[in-house]
Short mmCIF file of C-alpha atoms and ligand atoms in Angstrom, two decimals:
data_model
loop_
_atom_site.label_atom_id
_atom_site.label_comp_id
_atom_site.label_asym_id
_atom_site.label_seq_id
_atom_site.Cartn_x
_atom_site.Cartn_y
_atom_site.Cartn_z
CA UNK A 161 23.68 44.61 97.52
CA UNK A 162 19.75 45.15 98.11
CA UNK A 163 19.42 43.09 100.39
CA UNK A 164 15.33 42.70 102.25
CA UNK A 165 15.09 40.83 105.57
CA UNK A 166 13.34 37.45 104.88
CA UNK A 167 12.98 35.52 108.24
CA UNK A 168 12.25 31.53 107.74
CA UNK A 169 13.25 31.49 111.11
CA UNK A 170 11.25 29.15 113.40
CA UNK A 171 9.91 32.26 114.53
CA UNK A 172 9.44 34.69 114.96
CA UNK A 173 7.81 34.77 111.64
CA UNK A 174 7.19 37.24 108.99
CA UNK A 175 4.07 39.59 109.34
CA UNK A 176 1.48 40.93 106.70
CA UNK A 177 1.17 45.02 106.37
CA UNK A 178 -2.20 44.54 106.98
CA UNK A 179 -1.50 42.82 110.39
CA UNK A 180 0.89 45.94 111.26
CA UNK A 181 -0.99 48.90 110.06
CA UNK A 182 -3.87 47.19 112.76
CA UNK A 183 -1.24 47.54 115.70
CA UNK A 184 -0.74 51.40 114.48
CA UNK A 185 -4.35 52.58 115.25
CA UNK A 186 -5.21 54.40 118.45
CA UNK A 187 -4.52 53.20 121.96
CA UNK A 188 -8.13 52.66 123.16
CA UNK A 189 -8.14 51.84 127.21
CA UNK A 190 -8.42 47.95 128.02
CA UNK A 191 -11.80 48.61 129.89
CA UNK A 192 -13.92 49.99 128.08
CA UNK A 193 -16.65 48.44 126.29
CA UNK A 194 -15.34 49.50 122.47
CA UNK A 195 -12.49 47.33 124.05
CA UNK A 196 -13.39 44.13 125.89
CA UNK A 197 -16.20 43.74 122.79
CA UNK A 198 -12.98 43.43 120.23
CA UNK A 199 -11.72 41.41 122.67
CA UNK A 200 -14.74 39.40 122.88
CA UNK A 201 -14.69 38.78 119.45
CA UNK A 202 -11.23 38.31 118.92
CA UNK A 203 -10.86 35.33 121.70
CA UNK A 204 -14.01 33.49 120.16
CA UNK A 205 -12.17 33.95 116.45
CA UNK A 206 -9.17 32.17 118.35
CA UNK A 207 -11.08 28.93 118.93
CA UNK A 208 -11.26 28.52 114.82
CA UNK A 209 -7.79 28.32 114.80
CA UNK A 210 -7.08 25.61 117.80
CA UNK A 211 -10.92 23.90 116.02
CA UNK A 212 -12.29 24.57 120.07
CA UNK A 213 -16.11 25.38 121.26
CA UNK A 214 -13.64 25.40 124.47
CA UNK A 215 -12.33 28.52 126.04
CA UNK A 216 -9.40 30.24 124.85
CA UNK A 217 -7.59 32.91 127.15
CA UNK A 218 -4.54 35.12 125.95
CA UNK A 219 -1.35 36.01 127.92
CA UNK A 220 0.40 38.54 127.31
CA UNK A 221 3.98 36.27 127.46
CA UNK A 222 5.75 34.55 124.84
CA UNK A 223 5.44 31.02 124.29
CA UNK A 224 6.93 29.74 127.32
CA UNK A 225 4.47 31.62 129.48
CA UNK A 226 1.48 29.36 128.48
CA UNK A 227 3.70 25.71 129.13
CA UNK A 228 4.21 27.17 132.59
CA UNK A 229 0.25 28.41 133.03
CA UNK A 230 -0.37 24.84 131.60
CA UNK A 231 1.54 23.41 134.58
CA UNK A 232 0.79 25.86 137.85
CA UNK A 233 -2.43 24.87 137.04
CA UNK A 234 -2.64 21.71 136.62
CA UNK A 235 0.03 19.79 139.23
CA UNK A 236 0.83 20.81 143.13
CA UNK A 237 3.59 20.78 144.03
CA UNK A 238 5.02 17.60 145.44
CA UNK A 239 3.18 15.32 142.89
CA UNK A 240 4.24 13.36 139.38
CA UNK A 241 3.61 15.42 135.59
CA UNK A 242 4.42 12.44 133.15
CA UNK A 243 6.29 14.83 130.13
CA UNK A 244 8.19 13.53 127.08
CA UNK A 245 11.70 15.01 126.49
CA UNK A 246 12.71 14.61 123.41
CA UNK A 247 14.77 18.28 122.54
CA UNK A 248 14.96 21.35 123.94
CA UNK A 249 10.98 22.15 124.60
CA UNK A 250 10.21 18.78 125.77
CA UNK A 251 13.13 19.89 128.17
CA UNK A 252 11.05 23.23 129.26
CA UNK A 253 8.76 21.54 130.34
CA UNK A 254 10.82 19.67 132.95
CA UNK A 255 12.82 22.97 133.57
CA UNK A 256 9.29 24.17 135.05
CA UNK A 257 7.67 21.39 136.59
CA UNK A 258 11.45 21.25 138.84
CA UNK A 259 11.38 25.11 139.52
CA UNK A 260 7.48 24.33 141.03
CA UNK A 261 8.39 21.17 142.85
CA UNK A 262 6.35 18.96 140.55
CA UNK A 263 8.28 15.74 139.89
CA UNK A 264 8.65 15.05 135.86
CA UNK A 265 8.17 11.29 134.73
CA UNK A 266 10.56 11.23 131.61
CA UNK A 267 10.27 10.12 128.30
CA UNK A 268 13.78 11.05 127.88
CA UNK A 269 14.18 10.27 123.56
CA UNK A 270 17.40 11.14 122.07
CA UNK A 271 16.76 14.79 119.85
CA UNK A 272 15.52 13.88 116.06
CA UNK A 273 12.91 10.60 117.48
CA UNK A 274 9.20 10.81 118.57
CA UNK A 275 6.43 9.47 121.26
CA UNK A 276 4.39 7.08 119.66
CA UNK A 277 0.92 6.01 121.90
CA UNK A 278 2.33 2.89 122.66
CA UNK A 279 5.23 5.00 124.76
CA UNK A 280 2.92 7.21 126.41
CA UNK A 281 0.37 4.28 127.05
CA UNK A 282 3.12 2.40 129.48
CA UNK A 283 4.53 5.55 130.98
CA UNK A 284 1.00 5.65 132.11
CA UNK A 285 0.14 2.10 132.73
CA UNK A 286 3.55 2.14 135.10
CA UNK A 287 2.38 5.16 136.97
CA UNK A 288 -1.25 4.46 137.62
CA UNK A 289 -1.13 8.10 139.88
CA UNK A 290 0.37 10.71 137.36
CA UNK A 291 -3.19 12.52 135.62
CA UNK A 292 -1.45 14.51 133.35
CA UNK A 293 1.08 13.86 129.95
CA UNK A 294 2.88 16.52 128.31
CA UNK A 295 3.55 16.74 125.25
CA UNK A 296 5.20 19.21 122.47
CA UNK A 297 3.59 18.74 119.48
CA UNK A 298 5.93 19.97 117.58
CA UNK A 299 9.98 20.10 119.00
CA UNK A 300 10.99 23.33 117.73
CA UNK A 301 14.48 22.20 118.04
CA UNK A 302 14.83 19.18 115.75
CA UNK A 303 11.84 19.35 113.17
CA UNK A 304 10.22 16.39 114.79
CA UNK A 305 5.70 15.94 114.84
CA UNK A 306 4.32 13.69 117.23
CA UNK A 307 1.94 11.78 117.03
CA UNK A 308 -0.34 14.00 118.61
CA UNK A 309 -3.66 12.12 117.52
CA UNK A 310 -2.95 9.04 118.03
CA UNK A 311 -1.92 9.83 122.33
CA UNK A 312 -5.07 11.91 122.74
CA UNK A 313 -6.93 8.92 121.97
CA UNK A 314 -5.65 7.00 125.27
CA UNK A 315 -6.28 9.39 127.06
CA UNK A 316 -10.05 11.01 125.74
CA UNK A 317 -12.58 9.87 127.87
CA UNK A 318 -10.21 9.01 130.94
CA UNK A 319 -9.21 10.77 133.84
CA UNK A 320 -5.71 11.75 132.35
CA UNK A 321 -5.51 15.24 131.20
CA UNK A 322 -3.32 15.88 127.86
CA UNK A 323 -1.40 18.98 127.50
CA UNK A 324 0.83 19.93 124.61
CA UNK A 325 2.86 22.84 123.41
CA UNK A 326 1.81 23.25 119.99
CA UNK A 327 3.71 26.78 120.11
CA UNK A 328 5.15 25.89 117.11
CA UNK A 329 2.88 22.81 115.74
CA UNK A 330 -0.29 25.26 115.76
CA UNK A 331 -1.73 25.83 112.31
CA UNK A 332 1.49 24.58 110.17
CA UNK A 333 -0.02 20.99 111.77
CA UNK A 334 -3.36 19.68 111.66
CA UNK A 335 -4.96 19.81 115.60
CA UNK A 336 -8.67 19.24 116.07
CA UNK A 337 -8.33 20.27 120.11
CA UNK A 338 -12.15 18.63 120.83
CA UNK A 339 -13.00 16.02 118.04
CA UNK A 340 -9.05 14.24 118.84
CA UNK A 341 -9.86 15.22 122.39
CA UNK A 342 -6.11 18.22 123.56
CA UNK A 343 -7.44 18.97 126.86
CA UNK A 344 -5.15 21.60 127.30
CA UNK A 345 -2.73 23.44 124.29
CA UNK A 346 -0.58 26.21 124.36
CA UNK A 347 0.54 28.41 121.48
CA UNK A 348 2.50 31.67 120.84
CA UNK A 349 2.10 34.63 117.96
CA UNK A 350 5.08 34.78 116.63
CA UNK A 351 4.49 31.34 115.16
CA UNK A 352 2.18 30.12 112.23
CA UNK A 353 0.14 33.19 113.75
CA UNK A 354 1.44 35.88 111.72
CA UNK A 355 1.64 38.19 114.28
CA UNK A 356 5.12 39.79 115.81
CA UNK A 357 6.09 38.06 119.27
CA UNK A 358 4.10 39.01 122.80
CA UNK A 359 0.37 36.80 123.14
CA UNK A 360 0.87 33.23 124.27
CA UNK A 361 -2.69 31.62 123.40
CA UNK A 362 -3.55 28.40 126.06
CA UNK A 363 -7.04 27.03 125.12
CA UNK A 364 -8.73 24.53 128.47
CA UNK A 365 -11.18 22.36 127.98
CA UNK A 366 -14.14 21.52 130.44
CA UNK A 367 -12.14 18.44 131.65
CA UNK A 368 -8.72 20.22 132.25
CA UNK A 369 -10.55 23.29 133.25
CA UNK A 370 -12.37 20.91 136.33
CA UNK A 371 -8.80 19.98 137.21
CA UNK A 372 -7.05 23.39 137.55
CA UNK A 373 -9.94 24.26 139.79
CA UNK A 374 -8.99 21.68 142.58
CA UNK A 375 -5.42 22.46 142.18
CA UNK A 376 -3.50 24.57 144.59
CA UNK A 377 -0.45 24.46 143.36
CA UNK A 378 0.53 28.41 144.00
CA UNK A 379 0.70 30.74 141.03
CA UNK A 380 -0.87 34.44 140.57
CA UNK A 381 -0.40 35.83 137.07
CA UNK A 382 -0.88 32.97 135.43
CA UNK A 383 -4.11 31.65 137.86
CA UNK A 384 -6.54 30.46 134.91
CA UNK A 385 -9.35 30.70 137.71
CA UNK A 386 -8.52 34.59 137.38
CA UNK A 387 -9.23 35.09 133.76
CA UNK A 388 -11.88 32.31 133.35
CA UNK A 389 -13.68 34.90 136.07
CA UNK A 390 -12.98 38.18 134.17
CA UNK A 391 -13.98 36.89 131.32
CA UNK A 392 -14.28 38.11 127.94
CA UNK A 393 -12.42 41.02 129.82
CA UNK A 394 -8.97 39.94 130.88
CA UNK A 395 -8.11 40.56 134.43
CA UNK A 396 -4.59 42.58 133.83
CA UNK A 397 -4.33 44.89 131.47
CA UNK A 398 -4.96 43.36 127.89
CA UNK A 399 -1.66 44.24 124.95
CA UNK A 400 -3.97 46.18 123.37
CA UNK A 401 -2.66 47.14 120.06
CA UNK A 402 -1.48 42.93 119.72
CA UNK A 403 -5.02 42.03 120.16
CA UNK A 404 -6.41 44.93 117.07
CA UNK A 405 -3.28 42.86 114.77
CA UNK A 406 -4.35 39.46 116.79
CA UNK A 407 -8.22 40.36 115.41
CA UNK A 408 -6.77 41.12 111.97
CA UNK A 409 -4.57 38.15 112.10
CA UNK A 410 -6.99 35.56 113.10
CA UNK A 411 -9.41 37.75 109.99
CA UNK A 412 -7.14 36.27 107.06
CA UNK A 413 -6.38 32.47 108.66
CA UNK A 414 -10.07 32.24 108.79
CA UNK A 415 -10.54 33.75 105.30
CA UNK A 416 -7.65 31.07 104.00
CA UNK A 417 -9.16 28.18 105.95
CA UNK A 418 -7.42 25.88 108.30
CA UNK A 419 -7.67 22.82 105.99
CA UNK A 420 -5.65 25.43 103.98
CA UNK A 421 -3.39 26.41 106.62
CA UNK A 422 -2.25 23.38 107.34
CA UNK A 423 -1.98 22.41 102.86
CA UNK A 424 0.10 26.05 102.99
CA UNK A 425 2.47 24.39 105.17
CA UNK A 426 2.43 20.58 103.83
CA UNK A 427 3.58 22.02 100.37
CA UNK A 428 6.75 24.43 102.53
CA UNK A 429 7.99 21.31 104.15
CA UNK A 430 7.61 19.13 101.03
CA UNK A 431 9.30 21.34 98.48
CA UNK A 432 11.92 21.91 101.70
CA UNK A 433 12.48 18.54 101.59
CA UNK A 434 12.41 17.40 98.28
CA UNK A 435 15.21 20.11 97.77
CA UNK A 436 17.34 19.49 101.26
CA UNK A 437 17.21 15.62 99.29
CA UNK A 438 18.43 16.71 96.41
CA UNK A 439 21.14 19.04 97.30
CA UNK A 440 22.28 15.52 98.57
CA UNK A 441 21.74 16.91 102.40
CA UNK A 442 20.33 14.96 105.20
CA UNK A 443 17.14 15.46 107.28
CA UNK A 444 17.66 15.42 111.43
CA UNK A 445 14.46 14.01 112.25
CA UNK A 446 13.12 10.51 112.14
CA UNK A 447 9.08 12.32 111.78
CA UNK A 448 9.57 15.37 110.18
CA UNK A 449 7.08 17.81 110.46
CA UNK A 450 5.76 20.86 108.26
CA UNK A 451 6.37 23.59 110.65
CA UNK A 452 9.99 23.27 110.20
CA UNK A 453 13.07 20.78 108.39
CA UNK A 454 15.95 20.42 110.90
CA UNK A 455 18.93 19.51 108.62
CA UNK A 456 21.91 17.49 109.55
CA UNK A 457 25.48 20.81 108.39
CA UNK A 458 27.92 19.44 106.69
CA UNK A 459 29.55 22.61 108.07
CA UNK A 460 28.83 24.41 111.72
CA UNK A 461 25.75 25.78 110.76
CA UNK A 462 26.40 29.11 112.50
CA UNK A 463 28.70 30.12 110.14
CA UNK A 464 26.20 29.05 107.00
CA UNK A 465 22.79 31.14 109.73
CA UNK A 466 25.01 33.90 109.32
CA UNK A 467 26.51 34.17 105.69
CA UNK A 468 22.80 33.29 104.91
CA UNK A 469 21.19 36.22 106.93
CA UNK A 470 24.08 39.14 106.99
CA UNK A 471 25.04 38.70 103.05
CA UNK A 472 21.31 37.46 101.42
CA UNK A 473 18.91 39.02 103.88
CA UNK A 474 17.37 35.65 105.12
CA UNK A 475 17.12 34.64 108.68
CA UNK A 476 17.07 30.85 109.44
CA UNK A 477 17.90 28.89 112.69
CA UNK A 478 21.32 26.97 113.76
CA UNK A 479 21.06 23.99 116.08
CA UNK A 480 20.03 24.62 119.88
CA UNK A 481 22.44 23.60 122.51
CA UNK A 482 23.28 20.80 122.88
CA UNK A 483 23.07 20.78 118.23
CA UNK A 484 24.26 24.11 117.73
CA UNK A 485 26.92 23.73 114.78
CA UNK A 486 24.86 19.96 113.59
CA UNK A 487 22.21 21.07 112.40
CA UNK A 488 20.33 24.38 110.33
CA UNK A 489 16.68 24.52 110.63
CA UNK A 490 14.46 26.77 107.70
CA UNK A 491 11.02 27.50 108.69
CA UNK A 492 7.78 27.08 106.85
CA UNK A 493 6.12 28.84 109.81
CA UNK A 494 3.21 31.63 108.83
CA UNK A 495 3.13 34.16 106.15
CA UNK A 496 5.58 33.42 103.72
CA UNK A 497 5.15 32.69 99.73
CA UNK A 498 5.92 30.03 97.83
CA UNK A 499 8.97 32.28 96.05
CA UNK A 500 9.90 32.48 99.42
CA UNK A 501 10.61 29.04 99.84
CA UNK A 502 12.62 29.84 96.31
CA UNK A 503 14.93 32.81 98.12
CA UNK A 504 15.36 30.47 101.21
CA UNK A 505 17.11 27.69 98.96
CA UNK A 506 18.44 29.60 96.87
CA UNK A 507 20.54 31.07 99.68
CA UNK A 508 21.29 28.57 101.03
CA UNK A 509 23.11 27.09 97.85
CA UNK A 510 24.72 29.80 97.71
CA UNK A 511 26.19 29.99 101.23
CA UNK A 512 27.29 26.41 101.46
CA UNK A 513 29.16 27.18 98.28
CA UNK A 514 30.47 30.47 99.49
CA UNK A 515 31.63 28.28 102.27
CA UNK A 516 33.67 25.43 100.82
CA UNK A 517 31.04 22.75 100.28
CA UNK A 518 29.59 22.20 96.60
CA UNK A 519 26.73 21.58 96.13
CA UNK A 520 24.68 22.04 92.32
CA UNK A 521 23.81 25.35 91.99
CA UNK A 522 19.69 25.52 91.46
CA UNK A 523 19.85 21.55 91.95
CA UNK A 524 17.51 22.11 95.13
CA UNK A 525 15.53 24.89 93.63
CA UNK A 526 14.58 22.96 91.08
CA UNK A 527 13.33 20.36 93.19
CA UNK A 528 11.35 22.98 95.43
CA UNK A 529 10.22 24.53 92.23
CA UNK A 530 8.87 21.07 90.88
CA UNK A 531 7.02 19.96 94.32
CA UNK A 532 5.33 23.47 94.27
CA UNK A 533 4.63 23.62 90.70
CA UNK A 534 3.12 20.38 91.11
CA UNK A 535 1.02 21.85 94.30
CA UNK A 536 -0.08 25.21 93.09
CA UNK A 537 -1.16 23.86 89.41
CA UNK A 538 -1.38 20.04 89.34
N1 LIG B 859 7.94 25.51 122.94
C1 LIG B 859 7.81 25.26 121.19
C2 LIG B 859 7.47 24.31 120.49
C3 LIG B 859 8.83 26.68 120.76
O1 LIG B 859 9.12 26.87 119.81
C4 LIG B 859 8.69 27.95 121.79
C5 LIG B 859 9.76 29.06 120.77
N2 LIG B 859 10.81 28.64 119.61
C6 LIG B 859 8.64 27.88 122.56
C7 LIG B 859 7.69 26.60 123.24
C8 LIG B 859 8.97 29.11 123.84
O2 LIG B 859 8.02 30.09 123.35
P1 LIG B 859 9.47 31.52 123.68
O3 LIG B 859 10.24 31.76 122.83
O4 LIG B 859 7.50 32.65 122.70
O5 LIG B 859 8.45 31.79 125.47
#
């Protein structure tokens, strides 16, 4: 059987051919005016994606490097930080804090639930000495999106810094950094950006930067003061060819329009949720977002993901520990067409049946098609 790769995983995601071909251009020296000008233009363009006028720095790392950058530049060892921990990536904030001797004040919640502004308000009241809050906009391990705009209302105009891990959330969910008052937002290339892995982004407003300048925590490679000093150049050797690709990808995103990018993810999310419901399965999250759909799996999900990938070429994700075999996750991120969503649902229906969980073939597909048709045609 002919098999084409379809990445419906929450990173890496498909990369358009136009972007891939940019990466094939000749590598030039990263300190030439030609390249520094391109980097400058590219970083200006990335501000649009974050909806900010503040600087965006690009790091040669995956998303976790962006998280570490935020943590080490804002909090000193021995100081406390409020951290929302409702999944794998909230847990990662806690792990990074501990690695640097920072004391996490955790808002620990069951997986699949969402922190509320009220919970943050309470934590801030109970810990008036804490001046930084770390959140996860889209918790990729559970498919949950939080009310980030509501949370930002609490910290905007105060001396508390709001940091969000928007590694997967950016582009898939509306995020208006300046309007909402997000102080630091982190993202990663292999998500909604239509890029391969290898870059992280961190957007920092003036309020956060003032704190960064005062922070005495040890840091070197990820020291944002170095990035600011050398801007628009990068303190280290920039990933030249990835920047060519980024430049193309952000131009494509700008041409599509950020509202349309958000709407595209929303439509795919709605179509997938409708399909899951018709198939007779249950969503895992109490507040599902449009980055990915996490579904309670009726069979061990690693068996399901294996058949979908090896037989049909469709890569979705199983759960992450400790939910490994309990859920599966279908991504809506990045360079996907409506028909990719249909392909994913078809492969899901086939694989469930093949593994002995009987579902009516075409039932989920029809539900998804109806949502997509309504969204695209009216
Ligand atoms: N945060 C979130 C919300 C993520 O989805 C991911 C990647 N799945 C990360 C952080 C970590 O990014 P990376 O694997 O690129 O280091």
